[in-house]
Short mmCIF file of C-alpha atoms in Angstrom, two decimals:
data_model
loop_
_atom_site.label_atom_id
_atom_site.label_comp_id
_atom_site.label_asym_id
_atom_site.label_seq_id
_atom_site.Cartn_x
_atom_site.Cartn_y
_atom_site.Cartn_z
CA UNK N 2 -14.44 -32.93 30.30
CA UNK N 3 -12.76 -29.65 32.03
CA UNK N 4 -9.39 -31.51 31.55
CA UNK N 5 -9.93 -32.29 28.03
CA UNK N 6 -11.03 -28.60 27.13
CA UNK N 7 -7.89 -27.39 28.70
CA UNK N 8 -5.85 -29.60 26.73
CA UNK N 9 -7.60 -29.10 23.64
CA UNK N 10 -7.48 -24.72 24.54
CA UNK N 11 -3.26 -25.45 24.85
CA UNK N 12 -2.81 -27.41 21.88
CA UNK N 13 -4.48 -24.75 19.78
CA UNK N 14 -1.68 -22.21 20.33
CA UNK N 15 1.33 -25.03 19.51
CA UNK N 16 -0.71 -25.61 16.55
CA UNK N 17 -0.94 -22.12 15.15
CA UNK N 18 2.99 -21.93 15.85
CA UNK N 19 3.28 -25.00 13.62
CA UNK N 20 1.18 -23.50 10.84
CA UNK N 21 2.67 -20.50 10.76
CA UNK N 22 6.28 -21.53 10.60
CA UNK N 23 4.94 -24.26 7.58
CA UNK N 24 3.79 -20.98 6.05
CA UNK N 25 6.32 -19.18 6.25
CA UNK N 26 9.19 -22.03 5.03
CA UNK N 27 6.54 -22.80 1.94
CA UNK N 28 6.74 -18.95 1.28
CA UNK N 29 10.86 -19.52 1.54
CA UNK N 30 11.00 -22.30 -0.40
CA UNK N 31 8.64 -20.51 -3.42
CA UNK N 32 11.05 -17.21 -3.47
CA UNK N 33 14.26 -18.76 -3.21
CA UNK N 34 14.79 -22.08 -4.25
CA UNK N 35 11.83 -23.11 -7.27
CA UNK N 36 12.73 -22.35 -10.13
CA UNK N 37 15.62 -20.19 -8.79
CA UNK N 38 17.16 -20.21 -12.29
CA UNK N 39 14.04 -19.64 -14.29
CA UNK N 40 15.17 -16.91 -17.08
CA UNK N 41 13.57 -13.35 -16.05
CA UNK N 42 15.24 -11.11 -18.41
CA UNK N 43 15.22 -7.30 -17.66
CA UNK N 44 13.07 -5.33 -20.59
CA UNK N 45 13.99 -2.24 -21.13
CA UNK N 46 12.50 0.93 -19.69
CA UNK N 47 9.31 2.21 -22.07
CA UNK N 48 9.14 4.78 -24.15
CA UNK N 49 9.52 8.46 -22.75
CA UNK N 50 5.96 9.94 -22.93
CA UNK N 51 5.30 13.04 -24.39
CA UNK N 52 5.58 15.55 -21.84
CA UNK N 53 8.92 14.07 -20.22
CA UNK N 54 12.17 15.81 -20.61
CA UNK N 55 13.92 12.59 -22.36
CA UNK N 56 11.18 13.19 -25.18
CA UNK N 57 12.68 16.26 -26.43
CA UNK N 58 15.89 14.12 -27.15
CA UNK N 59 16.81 12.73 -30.95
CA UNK N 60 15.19 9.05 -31.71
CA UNK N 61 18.55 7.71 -31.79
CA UNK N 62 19.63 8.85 -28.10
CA UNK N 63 16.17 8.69 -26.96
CA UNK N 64 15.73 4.95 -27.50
CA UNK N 65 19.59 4.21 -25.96
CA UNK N 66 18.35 5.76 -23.06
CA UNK N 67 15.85 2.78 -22.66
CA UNK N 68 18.62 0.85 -21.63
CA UNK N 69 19.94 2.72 -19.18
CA UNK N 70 19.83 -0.20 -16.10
CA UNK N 71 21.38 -2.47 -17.90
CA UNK N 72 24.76 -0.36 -18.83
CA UNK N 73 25.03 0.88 -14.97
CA UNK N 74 24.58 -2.65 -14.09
CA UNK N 75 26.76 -3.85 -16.37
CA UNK N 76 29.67 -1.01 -15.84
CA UNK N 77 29.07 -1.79 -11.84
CA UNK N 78 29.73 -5.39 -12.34
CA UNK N 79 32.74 -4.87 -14.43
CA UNK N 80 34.44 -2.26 -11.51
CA UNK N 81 33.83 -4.98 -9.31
CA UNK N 82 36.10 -7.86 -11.26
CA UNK N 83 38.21 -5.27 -11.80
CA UNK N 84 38.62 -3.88 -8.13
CA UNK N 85 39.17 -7.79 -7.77
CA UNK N 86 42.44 -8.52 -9.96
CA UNK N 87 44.44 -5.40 -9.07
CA UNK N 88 43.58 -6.30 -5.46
CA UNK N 89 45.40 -10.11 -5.72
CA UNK N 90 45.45 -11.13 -9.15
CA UNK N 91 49.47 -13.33 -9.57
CA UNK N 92 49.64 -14.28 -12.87
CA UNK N 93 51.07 -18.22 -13.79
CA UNK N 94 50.56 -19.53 -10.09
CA UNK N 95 47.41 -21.67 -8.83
CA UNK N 96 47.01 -18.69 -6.35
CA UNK N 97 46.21 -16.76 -9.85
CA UNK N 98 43.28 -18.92 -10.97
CA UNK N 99 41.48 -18.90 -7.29
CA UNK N 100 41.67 -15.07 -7.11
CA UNK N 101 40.53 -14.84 -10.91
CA UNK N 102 37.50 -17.45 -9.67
CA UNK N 103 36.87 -15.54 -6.79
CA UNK N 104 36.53 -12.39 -8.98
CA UNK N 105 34.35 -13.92 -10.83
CA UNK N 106 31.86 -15.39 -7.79
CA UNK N 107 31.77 -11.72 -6.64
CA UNK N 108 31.60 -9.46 -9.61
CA UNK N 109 29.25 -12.42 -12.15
CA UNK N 110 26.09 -12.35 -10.12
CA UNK N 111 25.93 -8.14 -10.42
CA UNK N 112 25.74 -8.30 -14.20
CA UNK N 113 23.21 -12.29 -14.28
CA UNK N 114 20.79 -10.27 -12.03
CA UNK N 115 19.66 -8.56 -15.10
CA UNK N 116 18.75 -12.40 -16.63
CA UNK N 117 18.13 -14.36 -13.62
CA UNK N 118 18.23 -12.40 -10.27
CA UNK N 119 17.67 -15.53 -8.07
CA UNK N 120 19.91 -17.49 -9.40
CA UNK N 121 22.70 -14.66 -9.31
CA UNK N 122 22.09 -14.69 -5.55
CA UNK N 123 22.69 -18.12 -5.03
CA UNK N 124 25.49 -17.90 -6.86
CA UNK N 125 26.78 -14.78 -5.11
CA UNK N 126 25.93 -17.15 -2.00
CA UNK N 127 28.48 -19.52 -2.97
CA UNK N 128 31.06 -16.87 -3.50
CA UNK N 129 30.47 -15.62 0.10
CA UNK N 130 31.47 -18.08 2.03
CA UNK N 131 34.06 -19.26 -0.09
CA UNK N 132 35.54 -15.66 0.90
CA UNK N 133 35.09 -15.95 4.18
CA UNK N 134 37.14 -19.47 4.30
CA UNK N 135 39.80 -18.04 1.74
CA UNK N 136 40.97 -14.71 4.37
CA UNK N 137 39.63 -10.66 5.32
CA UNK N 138 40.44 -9.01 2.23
CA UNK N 139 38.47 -11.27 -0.56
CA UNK N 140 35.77 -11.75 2.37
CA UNK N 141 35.11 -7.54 2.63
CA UNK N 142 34.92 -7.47 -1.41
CA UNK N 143 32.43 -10.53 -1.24
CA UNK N 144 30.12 -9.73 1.08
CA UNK N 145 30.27 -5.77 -0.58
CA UNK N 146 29.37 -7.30 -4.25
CA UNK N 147 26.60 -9.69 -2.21
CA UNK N 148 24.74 -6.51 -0.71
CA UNK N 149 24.89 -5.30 -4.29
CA UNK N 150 23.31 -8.34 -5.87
CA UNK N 151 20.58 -8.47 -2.73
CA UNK N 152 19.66 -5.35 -3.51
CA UNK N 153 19.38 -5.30 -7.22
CA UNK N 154 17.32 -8.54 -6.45
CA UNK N 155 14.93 -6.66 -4.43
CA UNK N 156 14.50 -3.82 -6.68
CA UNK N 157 13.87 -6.84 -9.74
CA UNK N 158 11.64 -9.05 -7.68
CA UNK N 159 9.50 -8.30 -4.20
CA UNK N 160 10.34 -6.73 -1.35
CA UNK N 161 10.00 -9.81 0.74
CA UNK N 162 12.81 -11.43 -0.74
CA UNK N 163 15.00 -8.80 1.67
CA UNK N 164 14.31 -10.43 4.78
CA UNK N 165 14.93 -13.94 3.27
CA UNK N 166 18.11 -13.31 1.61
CA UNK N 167 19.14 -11.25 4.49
CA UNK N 168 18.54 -14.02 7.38
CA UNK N 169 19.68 -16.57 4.56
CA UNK N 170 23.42 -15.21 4.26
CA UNK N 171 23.74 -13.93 7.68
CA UNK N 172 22.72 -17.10 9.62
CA UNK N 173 25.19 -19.20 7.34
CA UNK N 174 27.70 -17.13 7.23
CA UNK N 175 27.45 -17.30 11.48
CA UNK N 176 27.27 -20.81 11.33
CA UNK N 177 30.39 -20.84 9.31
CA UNK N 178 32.23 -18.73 11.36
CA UNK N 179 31.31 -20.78 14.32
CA UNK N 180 32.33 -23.71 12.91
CA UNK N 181 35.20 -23.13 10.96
CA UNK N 182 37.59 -21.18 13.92
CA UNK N 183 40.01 -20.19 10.88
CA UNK N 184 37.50 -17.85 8.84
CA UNK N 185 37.41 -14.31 8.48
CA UNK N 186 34.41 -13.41 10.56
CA UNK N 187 34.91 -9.84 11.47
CA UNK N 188 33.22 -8.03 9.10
CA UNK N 189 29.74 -10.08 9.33
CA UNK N 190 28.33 -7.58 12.15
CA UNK N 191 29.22 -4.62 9.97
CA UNK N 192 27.98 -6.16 7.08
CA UNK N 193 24.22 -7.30 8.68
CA UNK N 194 23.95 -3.27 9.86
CA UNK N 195 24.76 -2.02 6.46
CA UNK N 196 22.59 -4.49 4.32
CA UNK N 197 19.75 -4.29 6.55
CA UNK N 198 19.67 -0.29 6.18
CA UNK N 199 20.25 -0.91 2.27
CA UNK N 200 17.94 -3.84 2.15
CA UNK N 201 15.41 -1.67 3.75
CA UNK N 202 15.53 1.22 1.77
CA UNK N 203 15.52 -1.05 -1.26
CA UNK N 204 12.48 -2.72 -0.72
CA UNK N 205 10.83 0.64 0.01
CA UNK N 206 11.86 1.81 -3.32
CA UNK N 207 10.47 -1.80 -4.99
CA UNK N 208 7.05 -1.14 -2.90
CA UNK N 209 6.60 2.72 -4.02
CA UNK N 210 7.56 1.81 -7.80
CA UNK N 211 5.24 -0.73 -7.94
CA UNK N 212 2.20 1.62 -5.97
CA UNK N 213 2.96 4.12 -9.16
CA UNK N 214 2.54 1.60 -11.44
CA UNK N 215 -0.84 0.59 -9.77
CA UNK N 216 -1.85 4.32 -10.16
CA UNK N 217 -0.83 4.80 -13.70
CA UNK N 218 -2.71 1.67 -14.83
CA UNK N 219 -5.64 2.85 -13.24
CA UNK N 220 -5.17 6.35 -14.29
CA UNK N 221 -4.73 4.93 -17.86
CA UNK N 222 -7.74 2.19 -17.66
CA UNK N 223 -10.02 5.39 -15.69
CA UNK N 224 -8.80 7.51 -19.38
CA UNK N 225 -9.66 5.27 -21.77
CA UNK N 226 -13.04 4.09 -19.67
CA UNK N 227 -14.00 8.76 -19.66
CA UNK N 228 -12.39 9.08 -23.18
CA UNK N 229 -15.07 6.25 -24.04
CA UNK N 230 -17.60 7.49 -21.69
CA UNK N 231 -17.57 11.16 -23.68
CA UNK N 232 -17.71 9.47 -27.30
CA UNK N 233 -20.85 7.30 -26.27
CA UNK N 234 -22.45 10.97 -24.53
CA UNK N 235 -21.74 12.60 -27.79
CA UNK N 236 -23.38 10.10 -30.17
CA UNK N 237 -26.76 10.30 -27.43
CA UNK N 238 -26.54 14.22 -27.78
CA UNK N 239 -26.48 13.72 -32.04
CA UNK N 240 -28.91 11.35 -31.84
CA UNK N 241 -30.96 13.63 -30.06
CA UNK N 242 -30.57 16.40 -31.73
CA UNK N 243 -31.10 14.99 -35.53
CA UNK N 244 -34.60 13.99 -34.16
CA UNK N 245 -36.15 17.29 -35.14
CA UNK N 246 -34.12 16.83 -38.27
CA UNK N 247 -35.22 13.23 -39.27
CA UNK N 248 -39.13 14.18 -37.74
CA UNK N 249 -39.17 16.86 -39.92
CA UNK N 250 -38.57 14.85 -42.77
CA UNK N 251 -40.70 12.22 -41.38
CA UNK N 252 -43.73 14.40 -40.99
CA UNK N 253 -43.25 15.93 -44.68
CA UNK N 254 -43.87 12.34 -45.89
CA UNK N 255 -46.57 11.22 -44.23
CA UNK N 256 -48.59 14.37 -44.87
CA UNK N 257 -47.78 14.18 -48.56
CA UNK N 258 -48.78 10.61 -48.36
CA UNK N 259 -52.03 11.89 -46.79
CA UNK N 260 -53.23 14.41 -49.36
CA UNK N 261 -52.12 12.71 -52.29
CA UNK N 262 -55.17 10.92 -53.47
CA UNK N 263 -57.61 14.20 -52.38
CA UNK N 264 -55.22 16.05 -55.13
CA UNK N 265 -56.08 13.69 -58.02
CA UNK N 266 -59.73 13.13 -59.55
CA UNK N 267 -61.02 9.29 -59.14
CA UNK N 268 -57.71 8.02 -57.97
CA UNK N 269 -57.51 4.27 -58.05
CA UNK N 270 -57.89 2.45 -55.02
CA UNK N 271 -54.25 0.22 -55.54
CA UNK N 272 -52.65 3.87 -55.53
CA UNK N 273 -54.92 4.95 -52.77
CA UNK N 274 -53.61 1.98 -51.15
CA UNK N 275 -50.07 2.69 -51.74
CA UNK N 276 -50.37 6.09 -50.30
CA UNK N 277 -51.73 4.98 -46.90
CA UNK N 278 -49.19 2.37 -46.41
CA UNK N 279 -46.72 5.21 -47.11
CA UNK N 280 -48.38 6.93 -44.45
CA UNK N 281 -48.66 4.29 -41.82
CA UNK N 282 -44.99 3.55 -42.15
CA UNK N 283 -43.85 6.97 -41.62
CA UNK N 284 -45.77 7.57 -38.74
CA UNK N 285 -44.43 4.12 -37.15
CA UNK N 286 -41.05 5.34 -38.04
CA UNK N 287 -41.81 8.92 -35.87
CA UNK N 288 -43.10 6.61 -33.40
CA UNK N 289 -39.65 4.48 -33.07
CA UNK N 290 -37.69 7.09 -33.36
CA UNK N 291 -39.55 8.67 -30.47
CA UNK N 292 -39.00 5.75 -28.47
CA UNK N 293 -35.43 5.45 -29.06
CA UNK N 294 -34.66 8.77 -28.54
CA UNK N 295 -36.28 8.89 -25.38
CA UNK N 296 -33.93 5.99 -24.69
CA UNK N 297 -30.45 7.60 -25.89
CA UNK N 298 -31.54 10.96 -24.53
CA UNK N 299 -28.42 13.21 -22.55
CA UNK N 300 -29.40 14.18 -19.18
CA UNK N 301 -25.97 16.68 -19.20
CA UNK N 302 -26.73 20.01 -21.26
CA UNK N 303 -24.32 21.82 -23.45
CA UNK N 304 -23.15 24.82 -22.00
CA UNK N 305 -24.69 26.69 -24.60
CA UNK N 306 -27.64 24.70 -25.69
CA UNK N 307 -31.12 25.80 -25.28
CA UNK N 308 -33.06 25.21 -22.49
CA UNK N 309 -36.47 24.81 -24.08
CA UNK N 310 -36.90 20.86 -25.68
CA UNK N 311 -39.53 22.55 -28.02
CA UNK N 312 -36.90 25.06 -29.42
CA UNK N 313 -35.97 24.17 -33.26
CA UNK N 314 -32.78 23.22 -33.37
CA UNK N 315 -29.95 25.78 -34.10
CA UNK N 316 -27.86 26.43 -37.60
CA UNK N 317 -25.48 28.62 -38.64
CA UNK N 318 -28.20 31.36 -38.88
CA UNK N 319 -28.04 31.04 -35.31
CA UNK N 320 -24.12 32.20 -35.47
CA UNK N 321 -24.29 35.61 -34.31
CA UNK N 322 -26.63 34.71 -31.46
CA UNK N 323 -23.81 32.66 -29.96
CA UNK N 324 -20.97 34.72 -30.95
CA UNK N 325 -22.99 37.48 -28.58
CA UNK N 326 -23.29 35.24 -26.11
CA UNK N 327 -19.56 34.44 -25.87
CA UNK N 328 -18.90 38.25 -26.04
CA UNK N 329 -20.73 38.69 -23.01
CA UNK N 330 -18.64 36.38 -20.76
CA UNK N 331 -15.46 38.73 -21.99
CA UNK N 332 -13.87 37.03 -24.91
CA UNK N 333 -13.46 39.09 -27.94
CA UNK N 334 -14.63 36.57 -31.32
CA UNK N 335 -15.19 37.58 -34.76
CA UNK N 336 -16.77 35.68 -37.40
CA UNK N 337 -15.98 35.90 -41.24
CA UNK N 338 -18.26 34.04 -43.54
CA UNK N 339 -16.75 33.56 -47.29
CA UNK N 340 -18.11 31.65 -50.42
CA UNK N 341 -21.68 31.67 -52.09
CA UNK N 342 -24.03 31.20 -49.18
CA UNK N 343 -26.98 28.16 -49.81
CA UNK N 344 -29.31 25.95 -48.24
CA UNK N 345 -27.48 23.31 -46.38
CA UNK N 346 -28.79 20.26 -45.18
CA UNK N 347 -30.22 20.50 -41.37
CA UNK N 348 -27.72 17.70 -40.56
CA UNK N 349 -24.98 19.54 -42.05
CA UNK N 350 -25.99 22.95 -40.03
CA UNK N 351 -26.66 21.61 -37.02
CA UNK N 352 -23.55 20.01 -36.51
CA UNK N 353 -21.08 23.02 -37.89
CA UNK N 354 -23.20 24.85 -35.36
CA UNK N 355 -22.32 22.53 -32.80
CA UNK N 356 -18.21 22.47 -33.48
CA UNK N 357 -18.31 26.27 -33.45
CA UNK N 358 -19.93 26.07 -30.08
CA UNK N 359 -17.74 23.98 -29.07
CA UNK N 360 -14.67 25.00 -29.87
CA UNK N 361 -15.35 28.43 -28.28
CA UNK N 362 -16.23 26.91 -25.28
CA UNK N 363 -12.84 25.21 -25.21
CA UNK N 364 -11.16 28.59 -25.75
CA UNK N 365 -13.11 30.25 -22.56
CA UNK N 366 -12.33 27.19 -20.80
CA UNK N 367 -8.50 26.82 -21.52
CA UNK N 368 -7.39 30.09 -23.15
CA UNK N 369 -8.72 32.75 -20.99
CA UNK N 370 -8.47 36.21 -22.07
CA UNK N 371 -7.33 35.12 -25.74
CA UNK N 372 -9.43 36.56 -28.84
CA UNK N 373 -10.92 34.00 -31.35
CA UNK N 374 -11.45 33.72 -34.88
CA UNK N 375 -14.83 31.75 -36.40
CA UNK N 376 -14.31 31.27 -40.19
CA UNK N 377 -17.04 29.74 -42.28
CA UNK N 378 -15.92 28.81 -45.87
CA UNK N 379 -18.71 27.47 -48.45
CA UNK N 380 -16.74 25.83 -50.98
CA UNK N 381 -17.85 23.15 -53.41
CA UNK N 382 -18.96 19.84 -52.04
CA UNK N 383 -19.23 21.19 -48.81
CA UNK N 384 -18.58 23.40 -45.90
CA UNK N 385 -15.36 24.38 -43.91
CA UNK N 386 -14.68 25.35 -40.53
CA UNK N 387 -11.98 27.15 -39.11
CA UNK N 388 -11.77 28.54 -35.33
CA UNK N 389 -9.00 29.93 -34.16
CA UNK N 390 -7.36 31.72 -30.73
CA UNK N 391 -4.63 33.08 -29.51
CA UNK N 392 -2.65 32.51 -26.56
CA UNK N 393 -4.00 32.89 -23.37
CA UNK N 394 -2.86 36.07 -21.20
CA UNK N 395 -3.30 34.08 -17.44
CA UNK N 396 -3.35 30.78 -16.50
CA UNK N 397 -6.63 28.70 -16.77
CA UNK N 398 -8.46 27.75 -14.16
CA UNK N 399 -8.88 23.84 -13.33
CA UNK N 400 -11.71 22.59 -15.08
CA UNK N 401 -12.72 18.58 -13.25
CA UNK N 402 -14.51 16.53 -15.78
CA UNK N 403 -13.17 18.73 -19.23
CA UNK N 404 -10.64 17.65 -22.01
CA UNK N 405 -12.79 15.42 -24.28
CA UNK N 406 -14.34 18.24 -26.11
CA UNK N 407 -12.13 17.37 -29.01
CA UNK N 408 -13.42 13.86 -29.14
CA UNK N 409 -17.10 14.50 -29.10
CA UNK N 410 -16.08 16.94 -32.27
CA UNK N 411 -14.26 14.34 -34.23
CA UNK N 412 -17.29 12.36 -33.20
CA UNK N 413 -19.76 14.63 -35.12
CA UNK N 414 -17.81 15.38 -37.99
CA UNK N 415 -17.08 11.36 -38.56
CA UNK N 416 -20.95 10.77 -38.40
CA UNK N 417 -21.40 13.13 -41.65
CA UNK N 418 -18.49 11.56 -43.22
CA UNK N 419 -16.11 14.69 -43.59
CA UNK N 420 -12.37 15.84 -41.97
CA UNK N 421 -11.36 17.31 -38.62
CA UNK N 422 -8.24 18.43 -37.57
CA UNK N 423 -7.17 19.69 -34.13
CA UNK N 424 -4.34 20.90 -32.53
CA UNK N 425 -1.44 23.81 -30.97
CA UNK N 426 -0.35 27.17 -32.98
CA UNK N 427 3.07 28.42 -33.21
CA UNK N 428 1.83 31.23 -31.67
CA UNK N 429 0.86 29.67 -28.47
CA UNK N 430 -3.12 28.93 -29.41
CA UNK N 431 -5.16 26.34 -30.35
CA UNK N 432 -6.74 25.64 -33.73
CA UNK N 433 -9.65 23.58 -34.86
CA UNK N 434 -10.56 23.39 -38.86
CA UNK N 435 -13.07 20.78 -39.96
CA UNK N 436 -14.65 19.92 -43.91
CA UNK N 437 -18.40 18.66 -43.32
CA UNK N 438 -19.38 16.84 -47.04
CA UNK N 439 -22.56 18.43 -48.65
CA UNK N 440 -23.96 15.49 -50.57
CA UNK N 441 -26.61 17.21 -53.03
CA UNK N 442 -29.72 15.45 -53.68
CA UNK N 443 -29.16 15.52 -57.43
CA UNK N 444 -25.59 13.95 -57.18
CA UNK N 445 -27.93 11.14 -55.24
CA UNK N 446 -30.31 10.89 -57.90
CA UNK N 447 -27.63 10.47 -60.64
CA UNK N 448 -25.80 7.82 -58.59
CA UNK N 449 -29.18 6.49 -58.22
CA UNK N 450 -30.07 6.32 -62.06
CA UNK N 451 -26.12 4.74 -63.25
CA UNK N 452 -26.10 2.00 -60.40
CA UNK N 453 -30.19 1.08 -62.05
CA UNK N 454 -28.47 1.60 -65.50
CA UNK N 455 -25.65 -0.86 -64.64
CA UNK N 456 -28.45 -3.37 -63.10
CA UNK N 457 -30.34 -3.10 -66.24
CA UNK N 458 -28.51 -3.65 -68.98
CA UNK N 459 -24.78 -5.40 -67.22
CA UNK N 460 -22.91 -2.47 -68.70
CA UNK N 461 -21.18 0.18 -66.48
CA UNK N 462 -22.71 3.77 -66.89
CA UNK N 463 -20.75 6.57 -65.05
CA UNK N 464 -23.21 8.43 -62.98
#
């Protein structure tokens, strides 16, 4: 039994050996020889973003520039061919048409890495050792255009394709030389030293490009995923905050509902009826809307919202408050009010409230020391919106977690169906104007009365 556990205990280690050299010639075989001439074209590089320097440059030069790689690759491989004629070409002799074949085993594969970088190996493989049989001179330019092509592969593929390539040509190329007394052999130490180091430094390259391109994908997904994040926190804090509005409304109703019939002498019961259905309904309705609120609710204040839940919500009565309570933190804001003041809807006034706010938190946030600007317009059909500020007078300070103010106001001023526009100043500010749609209850009333017109009689009445 002791003899057999020994065996079994040395066995183990021979087969881990085997295993691991299976592994590794599977992981060979996969990199350099399946589908070694698949086509893998090169796409050009993306778009410059906005804030890169190779933005500011006209359309025209800007989108050449996307193809950058493939002109250096292309100029490189041409040098090489041409390095290769003036170096041996005799034109009308045989020797002619091998140098003119060699030139083209050498300088080729540089330019088909761009299509299919295996396959230009293998072919700059070929050209290698038919160098190193045909004399010193055509071997140095070989084996110089091979470390090209191996590294350009690395750079296209993985980095692990280095090491294989690498112990590929160096191991034949030995062999070769050991075999074949006559070939030029010298330059094959020089030439492992020198690709190593460049093989090396290429695959570090390949691994830190493709690290930043982890990072930016997850910096873009972790955008999109806050940008999201602040849209769905915005439409909780309106639905919260039209509560009082809709409850309001909601509690007129039912009340009305509730006195009717004591305001009318011997009122029949089928209207009596009518009422206290009326009633029931809008009191289920302040009871689901209680429910859902409670289930949409923002557990993140604004800045400047009020503390107390029991406080009516705020309108543009409300506008000097918080244009004193921006004063005190040191900015200097004016507000100019223009146009026929009215009753606005509580929708409508809460939520120009709420952009003004807003948008002069935004200024202390990212324009410190500027002045701003609060214009209210009431114009027909609705109300405009205009803050403005100037440019900052010292750099701001890093705010973690800010930038998607803009988004929650385009997200208000959608919900009420109106225009928002947002964006830089020549001057060096920042500039948000917005049109919030007043929809009057007698415009409703008349659309109302031509779509029962047109139902009525099948004849289109304007309303």
């Amino acid at each position: 039994m002791n003899d057999q556990t020994r065996t079994a205990k040395a066995a183990a280690p021979a087969e881990t050996e085997t295993a691991l050299v299976f592994s590794v010639l599977k992981t060979v075989h996969q990199d350099l020889f399946q589908d070694a001439f698949a086509s893998r074209p090169l796409p050009p590089r993306p778009e410059p973003r906005p804030g890169d320097r190779l933005h500011r440059l006209p359309a025209g030069i800007r989108h050449r520039t996307r193809w950058t790689p493939h002109a250096l690759v292309g100029a490189t491989a041409m040098f090489a061919f041409l390095i290769g004629l003036a170096k041996g070409m005799e034109f009308g002799s045989l020797g002619g048409a091998v140098t003119f074949a060699t030139c083209c085993l050498a300088a080729v594969p540089i330019a088909l890495v761009l299509l299919r970088p295996v396959g230009a190996y293998w072919i700059s493989y070929s050209g290698v050792l038919l160098s190193l049989l045909h004399g010193q001179e055509w071997a140095m330019l070989s084996l110089l255009c091979h470390v090209v092509v191996m590294v350009l592969v690395v750079l296209r593929t993985r980095p692990r394709l280095a090491a294989e390539m690498w112990s590929m040509t160096l191991v034949s190329g030995s062999l070769l030389s050991a075999l074949t007394p006559g070939t030029a052999s010298s330059d094959l130490p020089q030439f492992a030293v020198a690709s190593a180091v460049l093989l090396v430094a290429a695959g570090a390259v390949r691994a830190w490009r493709e690290e930043r391109r982890h990072v930016v994908a997850s910096e873009t997904v972790k955008e999109q995923e806050r940008a999201q994040r602040t849209v769905l926190e915005e439409r909780a804090t309106i639905a919260r905050e039209l509560h009082d509005v809709v409850a309001h409304h909601m509690s007129v109703i039912a009340i009305q509902a509730e006195a009717a019939p004591y305001r009318v002498d011997q009122t029949p019961p089928e209207l009596a009826t009518s009422f206290a259905t009326i009633r029931e309904n809008a009191v289920a309705a302040l009871t689901e809307l209680r429910r859902i609120l409670g289930v949409v609710r923002s557990g993140d204040p604004d800045p400047f919202a009020e503390t107390d839940p029991e406080a009516p919500q705020p309108t543009l009565a409300d506008l000097d408050t918080l244009l004193e309570s921006v004063r005190s933190t040191g900015l200097d804001a004016e507000a100019v009010v223009t146009g026929a003041v009215r009753p606005l809807p509580q929708g409508v006034e809460l939520s120009a409230y709420r952009l003004v706010q807003e948008a002069l938190s935004n200024v202390l946030r990212h324009s410190p020391g500027a002045s701003a600007r609060v214009e209210v317009a009431h114009v027909l059909g609705g109300l405009g919106l205009r803050v403005v500020n100037g440019s900052p007078d010292r750099p701001a300070t890093p705010s973690p977690g800010a930038g998607h103010g803009v988004l929650g106001m385009r997200e208000r001023v959608q919900v009420l169906g109106g225009e928002m526009t947002a964006g830089p100043t020549d001057d060096g500010g920042y500039e948000v104007a917005a049109f919030l749609p007043v929809h009057t209850p007698a415009s409703e009333s008349s659309a109302d009365g031509g779509v029962t017109a047109e139902a009525g009689d099948g004849k289109e009445v304007a309303a």
